[in-house]
PDB file of C-alpha atoms in Angstrom:
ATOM      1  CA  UNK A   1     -40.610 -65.428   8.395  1.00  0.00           C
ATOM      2  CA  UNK A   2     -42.335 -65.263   4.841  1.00  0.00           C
ATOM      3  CA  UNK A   3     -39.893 -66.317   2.414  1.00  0.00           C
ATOM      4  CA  UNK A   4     -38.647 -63.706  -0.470  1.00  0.00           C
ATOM      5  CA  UNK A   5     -37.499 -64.650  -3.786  1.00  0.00           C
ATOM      6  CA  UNK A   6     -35.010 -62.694  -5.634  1.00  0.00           C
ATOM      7  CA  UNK A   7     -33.150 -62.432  -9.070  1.00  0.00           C
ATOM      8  CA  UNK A   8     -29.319 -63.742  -8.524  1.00  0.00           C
ATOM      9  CA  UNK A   9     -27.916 -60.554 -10.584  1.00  0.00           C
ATOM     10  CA  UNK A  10     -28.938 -57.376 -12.215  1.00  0.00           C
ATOM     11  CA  UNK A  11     -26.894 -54.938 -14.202  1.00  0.00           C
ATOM     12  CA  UNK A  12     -27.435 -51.296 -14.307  1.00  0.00           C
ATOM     13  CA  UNK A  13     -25.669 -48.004 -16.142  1.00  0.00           C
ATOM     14  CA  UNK A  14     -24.798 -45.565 -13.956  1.00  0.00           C
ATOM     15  CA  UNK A  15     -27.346 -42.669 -14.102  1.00  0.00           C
ATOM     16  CA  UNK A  16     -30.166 -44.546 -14.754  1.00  0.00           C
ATOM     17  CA  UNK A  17     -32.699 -46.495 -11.963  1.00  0.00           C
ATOM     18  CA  UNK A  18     -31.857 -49.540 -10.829  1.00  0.00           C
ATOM     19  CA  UNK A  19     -35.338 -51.555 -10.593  1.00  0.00           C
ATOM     20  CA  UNK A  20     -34.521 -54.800  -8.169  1.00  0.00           C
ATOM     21  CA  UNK A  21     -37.984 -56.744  -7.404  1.00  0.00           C
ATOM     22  CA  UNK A  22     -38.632 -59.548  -4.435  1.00  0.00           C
ATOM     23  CA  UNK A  23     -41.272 -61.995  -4.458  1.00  0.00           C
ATOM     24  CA  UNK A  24     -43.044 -62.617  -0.910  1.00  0.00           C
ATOM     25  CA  UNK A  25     -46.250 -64.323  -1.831  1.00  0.00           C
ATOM     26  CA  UNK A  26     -46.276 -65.846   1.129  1.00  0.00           C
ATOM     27  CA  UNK A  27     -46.193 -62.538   3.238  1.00  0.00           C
ATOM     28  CA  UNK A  28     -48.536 -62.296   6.206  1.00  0.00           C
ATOM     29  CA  UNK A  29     -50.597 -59.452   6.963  1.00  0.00           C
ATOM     30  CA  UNK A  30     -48.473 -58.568  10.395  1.00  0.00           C
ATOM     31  CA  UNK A  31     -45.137 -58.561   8.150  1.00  0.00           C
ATOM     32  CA  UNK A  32     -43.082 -55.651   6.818  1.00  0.00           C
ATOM     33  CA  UNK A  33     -40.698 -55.776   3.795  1.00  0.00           C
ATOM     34  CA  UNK A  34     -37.117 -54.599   4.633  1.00  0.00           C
ATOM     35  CA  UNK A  35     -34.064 -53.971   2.421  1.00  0.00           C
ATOM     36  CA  UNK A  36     -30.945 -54.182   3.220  1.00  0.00           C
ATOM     37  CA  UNK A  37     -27.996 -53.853   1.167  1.00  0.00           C
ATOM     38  CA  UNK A  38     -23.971 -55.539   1.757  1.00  0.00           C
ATOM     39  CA  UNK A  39     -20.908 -54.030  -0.031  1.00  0.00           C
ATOM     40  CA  UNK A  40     -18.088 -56.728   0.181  1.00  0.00           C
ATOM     41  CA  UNK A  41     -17.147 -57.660   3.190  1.00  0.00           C
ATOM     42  CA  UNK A  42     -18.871 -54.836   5.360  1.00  0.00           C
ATOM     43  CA  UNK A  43     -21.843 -55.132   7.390  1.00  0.00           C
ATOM     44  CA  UNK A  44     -25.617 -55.113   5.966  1.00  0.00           C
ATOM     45  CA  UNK A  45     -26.783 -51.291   5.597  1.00  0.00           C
ATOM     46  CA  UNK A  46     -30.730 -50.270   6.166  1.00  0.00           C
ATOM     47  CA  UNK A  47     -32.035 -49.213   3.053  1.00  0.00           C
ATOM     48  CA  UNK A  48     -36.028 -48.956   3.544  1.00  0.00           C
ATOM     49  CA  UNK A  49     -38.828 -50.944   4.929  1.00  0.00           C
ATOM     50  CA  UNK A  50     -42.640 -50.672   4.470  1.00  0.00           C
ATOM     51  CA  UNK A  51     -45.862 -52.434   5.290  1.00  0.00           C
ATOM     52  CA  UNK A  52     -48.136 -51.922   2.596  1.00  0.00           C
ATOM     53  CA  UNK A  53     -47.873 -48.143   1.506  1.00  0.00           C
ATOM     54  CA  UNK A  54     -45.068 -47.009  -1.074  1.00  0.00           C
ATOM     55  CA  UNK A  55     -42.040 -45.593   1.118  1.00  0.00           C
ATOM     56  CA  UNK A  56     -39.016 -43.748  -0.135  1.00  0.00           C
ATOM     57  CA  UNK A  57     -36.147 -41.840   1.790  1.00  0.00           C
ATOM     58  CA  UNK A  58     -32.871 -40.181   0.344  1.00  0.00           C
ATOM     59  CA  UNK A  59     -31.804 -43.902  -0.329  1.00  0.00           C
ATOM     60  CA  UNK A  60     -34.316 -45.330  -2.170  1.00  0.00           C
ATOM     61  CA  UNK A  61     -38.310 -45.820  -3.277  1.00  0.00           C
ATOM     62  CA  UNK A  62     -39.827 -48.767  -1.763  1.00  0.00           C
ATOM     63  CA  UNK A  63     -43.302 -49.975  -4.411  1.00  0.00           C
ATOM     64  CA  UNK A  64     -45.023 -52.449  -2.325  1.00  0.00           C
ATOM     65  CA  UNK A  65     -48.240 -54.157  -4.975  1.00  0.00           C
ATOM     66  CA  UNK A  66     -51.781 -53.925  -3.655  1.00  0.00           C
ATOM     67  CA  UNK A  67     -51.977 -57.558  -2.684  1.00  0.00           C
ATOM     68  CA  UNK A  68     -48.427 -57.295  -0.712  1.00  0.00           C
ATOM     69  CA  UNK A  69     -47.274 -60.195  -2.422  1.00  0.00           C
ATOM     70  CA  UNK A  70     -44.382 -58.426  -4.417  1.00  0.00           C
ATOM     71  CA  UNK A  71     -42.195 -55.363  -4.074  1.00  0.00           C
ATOM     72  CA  UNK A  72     -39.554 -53.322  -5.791  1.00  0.00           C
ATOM     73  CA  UNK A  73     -36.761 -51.202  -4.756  1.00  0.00           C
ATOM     74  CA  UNK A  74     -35.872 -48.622  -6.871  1.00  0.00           C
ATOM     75  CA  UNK A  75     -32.437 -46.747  -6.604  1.00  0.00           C
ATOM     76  CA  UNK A  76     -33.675 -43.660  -8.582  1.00  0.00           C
ATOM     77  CA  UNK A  77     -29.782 -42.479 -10.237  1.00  0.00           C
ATOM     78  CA  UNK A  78     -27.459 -45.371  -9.612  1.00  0.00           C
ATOM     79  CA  UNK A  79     -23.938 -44.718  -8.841  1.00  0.00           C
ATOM     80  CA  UNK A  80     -21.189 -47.458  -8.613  1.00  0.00           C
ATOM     81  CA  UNK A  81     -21.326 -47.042  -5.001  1.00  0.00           C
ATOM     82  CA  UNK A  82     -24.792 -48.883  -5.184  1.00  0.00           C
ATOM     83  CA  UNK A  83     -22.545 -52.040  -6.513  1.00  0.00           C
ATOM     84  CA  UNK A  84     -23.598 -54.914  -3.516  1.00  0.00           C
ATOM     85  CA  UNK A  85     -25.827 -57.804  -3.071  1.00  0.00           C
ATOM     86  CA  UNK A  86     -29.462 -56.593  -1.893  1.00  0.00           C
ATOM     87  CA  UNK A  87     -31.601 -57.757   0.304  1.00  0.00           C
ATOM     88  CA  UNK A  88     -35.308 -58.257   0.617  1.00  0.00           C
ATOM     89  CA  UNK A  89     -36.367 -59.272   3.902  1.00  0.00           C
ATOM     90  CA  UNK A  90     -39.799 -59.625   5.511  1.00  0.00           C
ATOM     91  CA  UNK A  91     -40.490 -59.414   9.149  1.00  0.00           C
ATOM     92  CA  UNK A  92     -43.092 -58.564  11.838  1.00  0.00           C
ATOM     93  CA  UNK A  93     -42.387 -56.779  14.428  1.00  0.00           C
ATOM     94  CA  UNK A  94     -41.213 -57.754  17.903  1.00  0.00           C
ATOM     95  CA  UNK A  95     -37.877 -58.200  19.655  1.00  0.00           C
ATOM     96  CA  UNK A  96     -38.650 -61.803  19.411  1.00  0.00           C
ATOM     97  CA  UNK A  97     -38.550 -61.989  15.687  1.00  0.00           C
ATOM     98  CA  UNK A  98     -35.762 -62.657  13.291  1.00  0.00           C
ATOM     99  CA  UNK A  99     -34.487 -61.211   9.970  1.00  0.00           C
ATOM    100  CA  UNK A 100     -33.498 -64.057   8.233  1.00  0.00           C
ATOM    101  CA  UNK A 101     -31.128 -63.659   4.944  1.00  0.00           C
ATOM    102  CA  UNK A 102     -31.915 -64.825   1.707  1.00  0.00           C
ATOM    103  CA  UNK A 103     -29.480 -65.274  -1.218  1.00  0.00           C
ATOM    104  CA  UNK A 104     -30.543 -61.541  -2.140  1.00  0.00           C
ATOM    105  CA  UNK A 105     -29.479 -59.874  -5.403  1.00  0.00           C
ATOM    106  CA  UNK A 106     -26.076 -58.926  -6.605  1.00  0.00           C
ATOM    107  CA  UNK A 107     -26.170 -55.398  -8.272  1.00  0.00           C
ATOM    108  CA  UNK A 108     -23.679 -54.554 -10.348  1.00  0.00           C
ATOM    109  CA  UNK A 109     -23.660 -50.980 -11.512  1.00  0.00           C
ATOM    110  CA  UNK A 110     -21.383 -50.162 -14.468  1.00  0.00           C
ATOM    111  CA  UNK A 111     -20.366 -46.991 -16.233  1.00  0.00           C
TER     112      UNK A 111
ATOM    113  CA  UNK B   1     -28.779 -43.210  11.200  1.00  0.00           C
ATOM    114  CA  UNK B   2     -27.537 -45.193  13.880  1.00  0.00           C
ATOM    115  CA  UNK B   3     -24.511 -46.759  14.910  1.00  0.00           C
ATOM    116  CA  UNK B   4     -23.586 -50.205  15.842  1.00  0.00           C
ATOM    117  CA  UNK B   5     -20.164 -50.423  16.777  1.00  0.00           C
ATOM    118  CA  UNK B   6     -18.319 -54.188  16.120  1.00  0.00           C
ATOM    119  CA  UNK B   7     -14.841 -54.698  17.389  1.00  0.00           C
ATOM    120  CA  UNK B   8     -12.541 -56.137  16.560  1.00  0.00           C
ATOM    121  CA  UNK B   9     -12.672 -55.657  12.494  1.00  0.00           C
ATOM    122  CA  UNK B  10     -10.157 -58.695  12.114  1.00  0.00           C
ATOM    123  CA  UNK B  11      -8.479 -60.974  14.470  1.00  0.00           C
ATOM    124  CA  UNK B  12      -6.215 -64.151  13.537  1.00  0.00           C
ATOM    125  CA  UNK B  13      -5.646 -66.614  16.630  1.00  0.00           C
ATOM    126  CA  UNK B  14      -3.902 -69.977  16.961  1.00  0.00           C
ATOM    127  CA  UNK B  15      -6.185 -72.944  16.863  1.00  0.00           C
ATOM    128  CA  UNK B  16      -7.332 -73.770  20.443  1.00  0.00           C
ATOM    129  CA  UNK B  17      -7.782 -70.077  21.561  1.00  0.00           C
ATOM    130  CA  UNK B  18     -10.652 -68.551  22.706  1.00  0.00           C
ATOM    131  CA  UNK B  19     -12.006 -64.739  20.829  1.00  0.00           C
ATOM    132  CA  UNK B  20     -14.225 -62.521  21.836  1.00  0.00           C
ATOM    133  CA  UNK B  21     -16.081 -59.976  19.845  1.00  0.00           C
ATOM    134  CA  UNK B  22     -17.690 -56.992  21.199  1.00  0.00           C
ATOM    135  CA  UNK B  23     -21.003 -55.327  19.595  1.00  0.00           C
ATOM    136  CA  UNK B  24     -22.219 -52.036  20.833  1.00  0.00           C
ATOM    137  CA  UNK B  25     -25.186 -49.675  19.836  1.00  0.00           C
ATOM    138  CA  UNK B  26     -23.789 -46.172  20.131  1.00  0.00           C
ATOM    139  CA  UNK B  27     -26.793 -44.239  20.268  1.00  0.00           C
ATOM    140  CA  UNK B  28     -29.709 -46.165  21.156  1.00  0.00           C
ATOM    141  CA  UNK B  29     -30.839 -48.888  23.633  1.00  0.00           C
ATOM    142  CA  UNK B  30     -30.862 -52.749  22.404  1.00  0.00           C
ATOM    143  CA  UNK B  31     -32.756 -54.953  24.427  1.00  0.00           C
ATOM    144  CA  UNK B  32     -32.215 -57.506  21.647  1.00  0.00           C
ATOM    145  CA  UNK B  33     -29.036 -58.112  19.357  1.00  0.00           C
ATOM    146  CA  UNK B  34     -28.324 -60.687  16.796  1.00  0.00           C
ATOM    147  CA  UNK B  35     -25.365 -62.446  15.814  1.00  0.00           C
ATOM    148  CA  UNK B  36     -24.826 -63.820  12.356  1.00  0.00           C
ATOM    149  CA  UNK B  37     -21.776 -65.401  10.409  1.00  0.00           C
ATOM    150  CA  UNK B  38     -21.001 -65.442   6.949  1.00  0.00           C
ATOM    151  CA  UNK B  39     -18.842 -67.764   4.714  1.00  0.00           C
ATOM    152  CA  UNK B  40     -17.595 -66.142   1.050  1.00  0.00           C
ATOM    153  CA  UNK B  41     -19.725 -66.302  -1.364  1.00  0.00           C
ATOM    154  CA  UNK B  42     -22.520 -66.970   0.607  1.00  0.00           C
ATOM    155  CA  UNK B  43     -25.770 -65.318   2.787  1.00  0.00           C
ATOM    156  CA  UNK B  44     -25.805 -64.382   6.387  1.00  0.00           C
ATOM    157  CA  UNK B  45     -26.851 -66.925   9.034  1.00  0.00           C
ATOM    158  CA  UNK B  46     -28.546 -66.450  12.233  1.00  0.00           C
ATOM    159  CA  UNK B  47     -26.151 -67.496  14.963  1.00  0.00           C
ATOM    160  CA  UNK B  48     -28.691 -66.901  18.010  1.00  0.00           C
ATOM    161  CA  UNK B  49     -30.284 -63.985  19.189  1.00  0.00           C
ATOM    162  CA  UNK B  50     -29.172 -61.558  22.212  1.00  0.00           C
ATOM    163  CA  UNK B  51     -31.565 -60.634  24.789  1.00  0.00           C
ATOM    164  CA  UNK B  52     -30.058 -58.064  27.891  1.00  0.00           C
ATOM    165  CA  UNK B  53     -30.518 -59.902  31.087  1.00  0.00           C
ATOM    166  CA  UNK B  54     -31.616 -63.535  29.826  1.00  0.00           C
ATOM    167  CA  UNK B  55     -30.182 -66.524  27.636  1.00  0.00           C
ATOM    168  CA  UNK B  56     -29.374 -66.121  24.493  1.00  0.00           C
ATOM    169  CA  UNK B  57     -31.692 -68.106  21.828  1.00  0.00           C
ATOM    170  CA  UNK B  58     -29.383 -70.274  19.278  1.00  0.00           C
ATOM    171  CA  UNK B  59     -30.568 -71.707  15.917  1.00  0.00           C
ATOM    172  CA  UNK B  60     -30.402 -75.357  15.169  1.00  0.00           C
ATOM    173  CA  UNK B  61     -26.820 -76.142  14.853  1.00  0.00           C
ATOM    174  CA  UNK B  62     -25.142 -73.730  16.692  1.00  0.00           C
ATOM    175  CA  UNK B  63     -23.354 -75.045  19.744  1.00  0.00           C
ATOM    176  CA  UNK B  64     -24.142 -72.993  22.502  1.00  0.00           C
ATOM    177  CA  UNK B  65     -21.155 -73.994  24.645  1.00  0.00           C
ATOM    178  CA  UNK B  66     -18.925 -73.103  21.326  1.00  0.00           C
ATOM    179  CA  UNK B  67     -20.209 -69.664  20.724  1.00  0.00           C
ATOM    180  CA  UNK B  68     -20.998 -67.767  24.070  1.00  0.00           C
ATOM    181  CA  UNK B  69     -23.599 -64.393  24.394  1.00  0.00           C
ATOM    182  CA  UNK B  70     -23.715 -62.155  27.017  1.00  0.00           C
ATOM    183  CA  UNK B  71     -25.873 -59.664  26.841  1.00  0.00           C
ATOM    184  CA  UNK B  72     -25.147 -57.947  30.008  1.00  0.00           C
ATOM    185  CA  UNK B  73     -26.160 -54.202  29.196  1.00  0.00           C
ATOM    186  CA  UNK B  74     -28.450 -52.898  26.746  1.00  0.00           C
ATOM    187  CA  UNK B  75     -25.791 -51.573  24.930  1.00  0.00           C
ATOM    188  CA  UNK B  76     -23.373 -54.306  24.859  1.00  0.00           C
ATOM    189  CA  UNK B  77     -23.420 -57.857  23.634  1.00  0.00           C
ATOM    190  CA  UNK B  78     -20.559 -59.827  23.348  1.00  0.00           C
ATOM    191  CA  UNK B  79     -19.694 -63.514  21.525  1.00  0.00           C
ATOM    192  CA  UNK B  80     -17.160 -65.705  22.485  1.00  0.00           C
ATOM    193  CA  UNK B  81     -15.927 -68.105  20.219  1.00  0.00           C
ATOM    194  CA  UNK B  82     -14.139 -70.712  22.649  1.00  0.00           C
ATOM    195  CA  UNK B  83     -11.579 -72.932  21.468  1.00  0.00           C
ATOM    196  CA  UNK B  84     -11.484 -71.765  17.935  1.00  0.00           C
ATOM    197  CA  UNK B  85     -10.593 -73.961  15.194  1.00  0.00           C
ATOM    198  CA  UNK B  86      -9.935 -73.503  11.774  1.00  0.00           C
ATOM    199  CA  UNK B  87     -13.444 -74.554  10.501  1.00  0.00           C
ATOM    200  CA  UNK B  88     -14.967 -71.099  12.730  1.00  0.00           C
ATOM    201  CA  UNK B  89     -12.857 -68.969  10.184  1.00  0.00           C
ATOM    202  CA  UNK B  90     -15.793 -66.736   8.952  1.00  0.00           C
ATOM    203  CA  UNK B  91     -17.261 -62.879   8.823  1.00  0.00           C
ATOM    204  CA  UNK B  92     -19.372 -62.586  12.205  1.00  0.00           C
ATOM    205  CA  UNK B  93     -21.533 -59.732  12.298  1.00  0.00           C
ATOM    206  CA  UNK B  94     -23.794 -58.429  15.057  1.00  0.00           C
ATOM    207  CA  UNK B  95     -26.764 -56.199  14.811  1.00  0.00           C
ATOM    208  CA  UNK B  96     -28.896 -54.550  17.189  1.00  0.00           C
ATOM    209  CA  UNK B  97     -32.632 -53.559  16.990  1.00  0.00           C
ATOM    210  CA  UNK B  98     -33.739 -50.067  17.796  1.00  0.00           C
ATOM    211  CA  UNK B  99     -37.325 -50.082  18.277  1.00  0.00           C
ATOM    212  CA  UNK B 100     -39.911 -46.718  18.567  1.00  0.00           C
ATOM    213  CA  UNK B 101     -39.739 -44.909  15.256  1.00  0.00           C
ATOM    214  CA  UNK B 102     -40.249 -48.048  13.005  1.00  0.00           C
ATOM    215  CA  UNK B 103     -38.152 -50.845  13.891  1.00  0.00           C
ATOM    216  CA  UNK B 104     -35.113 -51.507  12.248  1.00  0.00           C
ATOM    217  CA  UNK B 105     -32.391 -53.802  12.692  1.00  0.00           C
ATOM    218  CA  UNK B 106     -28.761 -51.943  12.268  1.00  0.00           C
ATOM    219  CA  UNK B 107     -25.380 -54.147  11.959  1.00  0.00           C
ATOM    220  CA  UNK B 108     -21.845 -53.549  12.606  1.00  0.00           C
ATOM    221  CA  UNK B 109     -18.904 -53.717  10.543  1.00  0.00           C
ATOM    222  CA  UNK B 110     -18.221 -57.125  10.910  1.00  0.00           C
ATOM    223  CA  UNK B 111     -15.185 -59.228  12.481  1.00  0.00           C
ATOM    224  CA  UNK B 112     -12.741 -61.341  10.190  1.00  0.00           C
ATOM    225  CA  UNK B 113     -11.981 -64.224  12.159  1.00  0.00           C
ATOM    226  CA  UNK B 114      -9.226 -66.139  10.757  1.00  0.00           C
ATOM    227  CA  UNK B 115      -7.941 -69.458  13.170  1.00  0.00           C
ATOM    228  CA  UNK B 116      -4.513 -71.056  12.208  1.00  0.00           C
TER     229      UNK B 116
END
């Protein structure tokens, strides 16, 4: 798997958009960016994933750049619920193939 | 979404015992599950990876004989820490993929594993 590089920590204000990017330059053309997010001490939650087109869901907007080597997750009205570390995560497809952890970003969201 | 079911949440043994930790996708069939651990503070790491009816695949490092997968259904997976020691005190999470649809990987809830 491509590896993703992410800022250690972001703050946000409640209300507003939390903008968290990941760095993939290495990302091959087969791969798909995933994001997953951990709130202490639970197990990672599914967020979004995409391949090259811009994705978003009831979670989250998922920008993926033209050249795939960069993407940001965007939390549109961030709530201190959203407080965990996030991770960006690419993978191709195929039982066979891993999702392999990074140090991801820890989002603190404060009033 | 779906549901991956981890049990137990927490479990404290004497050093010496053996644990076992059950991971079940509610809802959908998981021909491949993954284990992971986590230490505070820190990422998850890739333990091995579950595959129904075959032998599971560890990482470099893991000690196969230590941490035992069966992956007997495609709805259960199971790891079995054998004589536990303090050092295999950690946050062991499971998560099984659930292909068609767009793949996507689901986790449970994790198990505490403390060993005195």
């Amino acid at each position: 798997d491509a590896k993703t590089t992410q800022p250690p920590s972001m703050d946000c204000a409640e209300g507003r958009a939390a903008n968290l990017p990941c760095n993939h330059s290495t990302i091959s053309g087969n791969e798909y960016v995933y994001w997953y997010r951990q709130i202490h001490s639970q197990g990672p939650q599914y967020i979004i994933h995409g391949l090259k087109n811009n994705e978003t869901n009831e979670m989250a907007s998922l920008i993926i750049t033209e050249d795939r080597k960069s993407s940001t997750l965007i939390l549109p009205h961030a709530t201190l619920r959203d407080t965990a570390v996030y991770y960006c995560i690419v993978r191709a497809k195929g039982g066979g193939n891993k999702l392999t952890f990074g140090t991801g970003t820890q989002l603190k969201v404060e009033l | 979404g779906a549901v991956v079911s981890q049990h137990p949440s927490w479990v404290i043994c004497k050093s010496g015992t053996s644990v076992k930790i059950e991971c079940r996708s509610l809802d959908f069939q998981a021909t491949t599950m993954f284990w992971y651990r986590q230490f505070p503070k820190q990422s998850l790491m890739l333990m091995a990876t579950s595959n129904e009816g075959s032998k599971a695949t560890y990482e470099q490092g893991v000690e196969k004989d230590k941490f035992l997968i069966n992956h007997a259904s495609l709805t259960l997976s199971t790891l079995t820490v054998t004589s536990a020691h303090p050092e295999d005190s950690s946050f062991y999470i499971c998560s099984a993929l659930r292909s068609g649809g767009g793949e996507k990987l689901f986790f449970g809830s994790g198990t505490q594993l403390s060993v005195l």
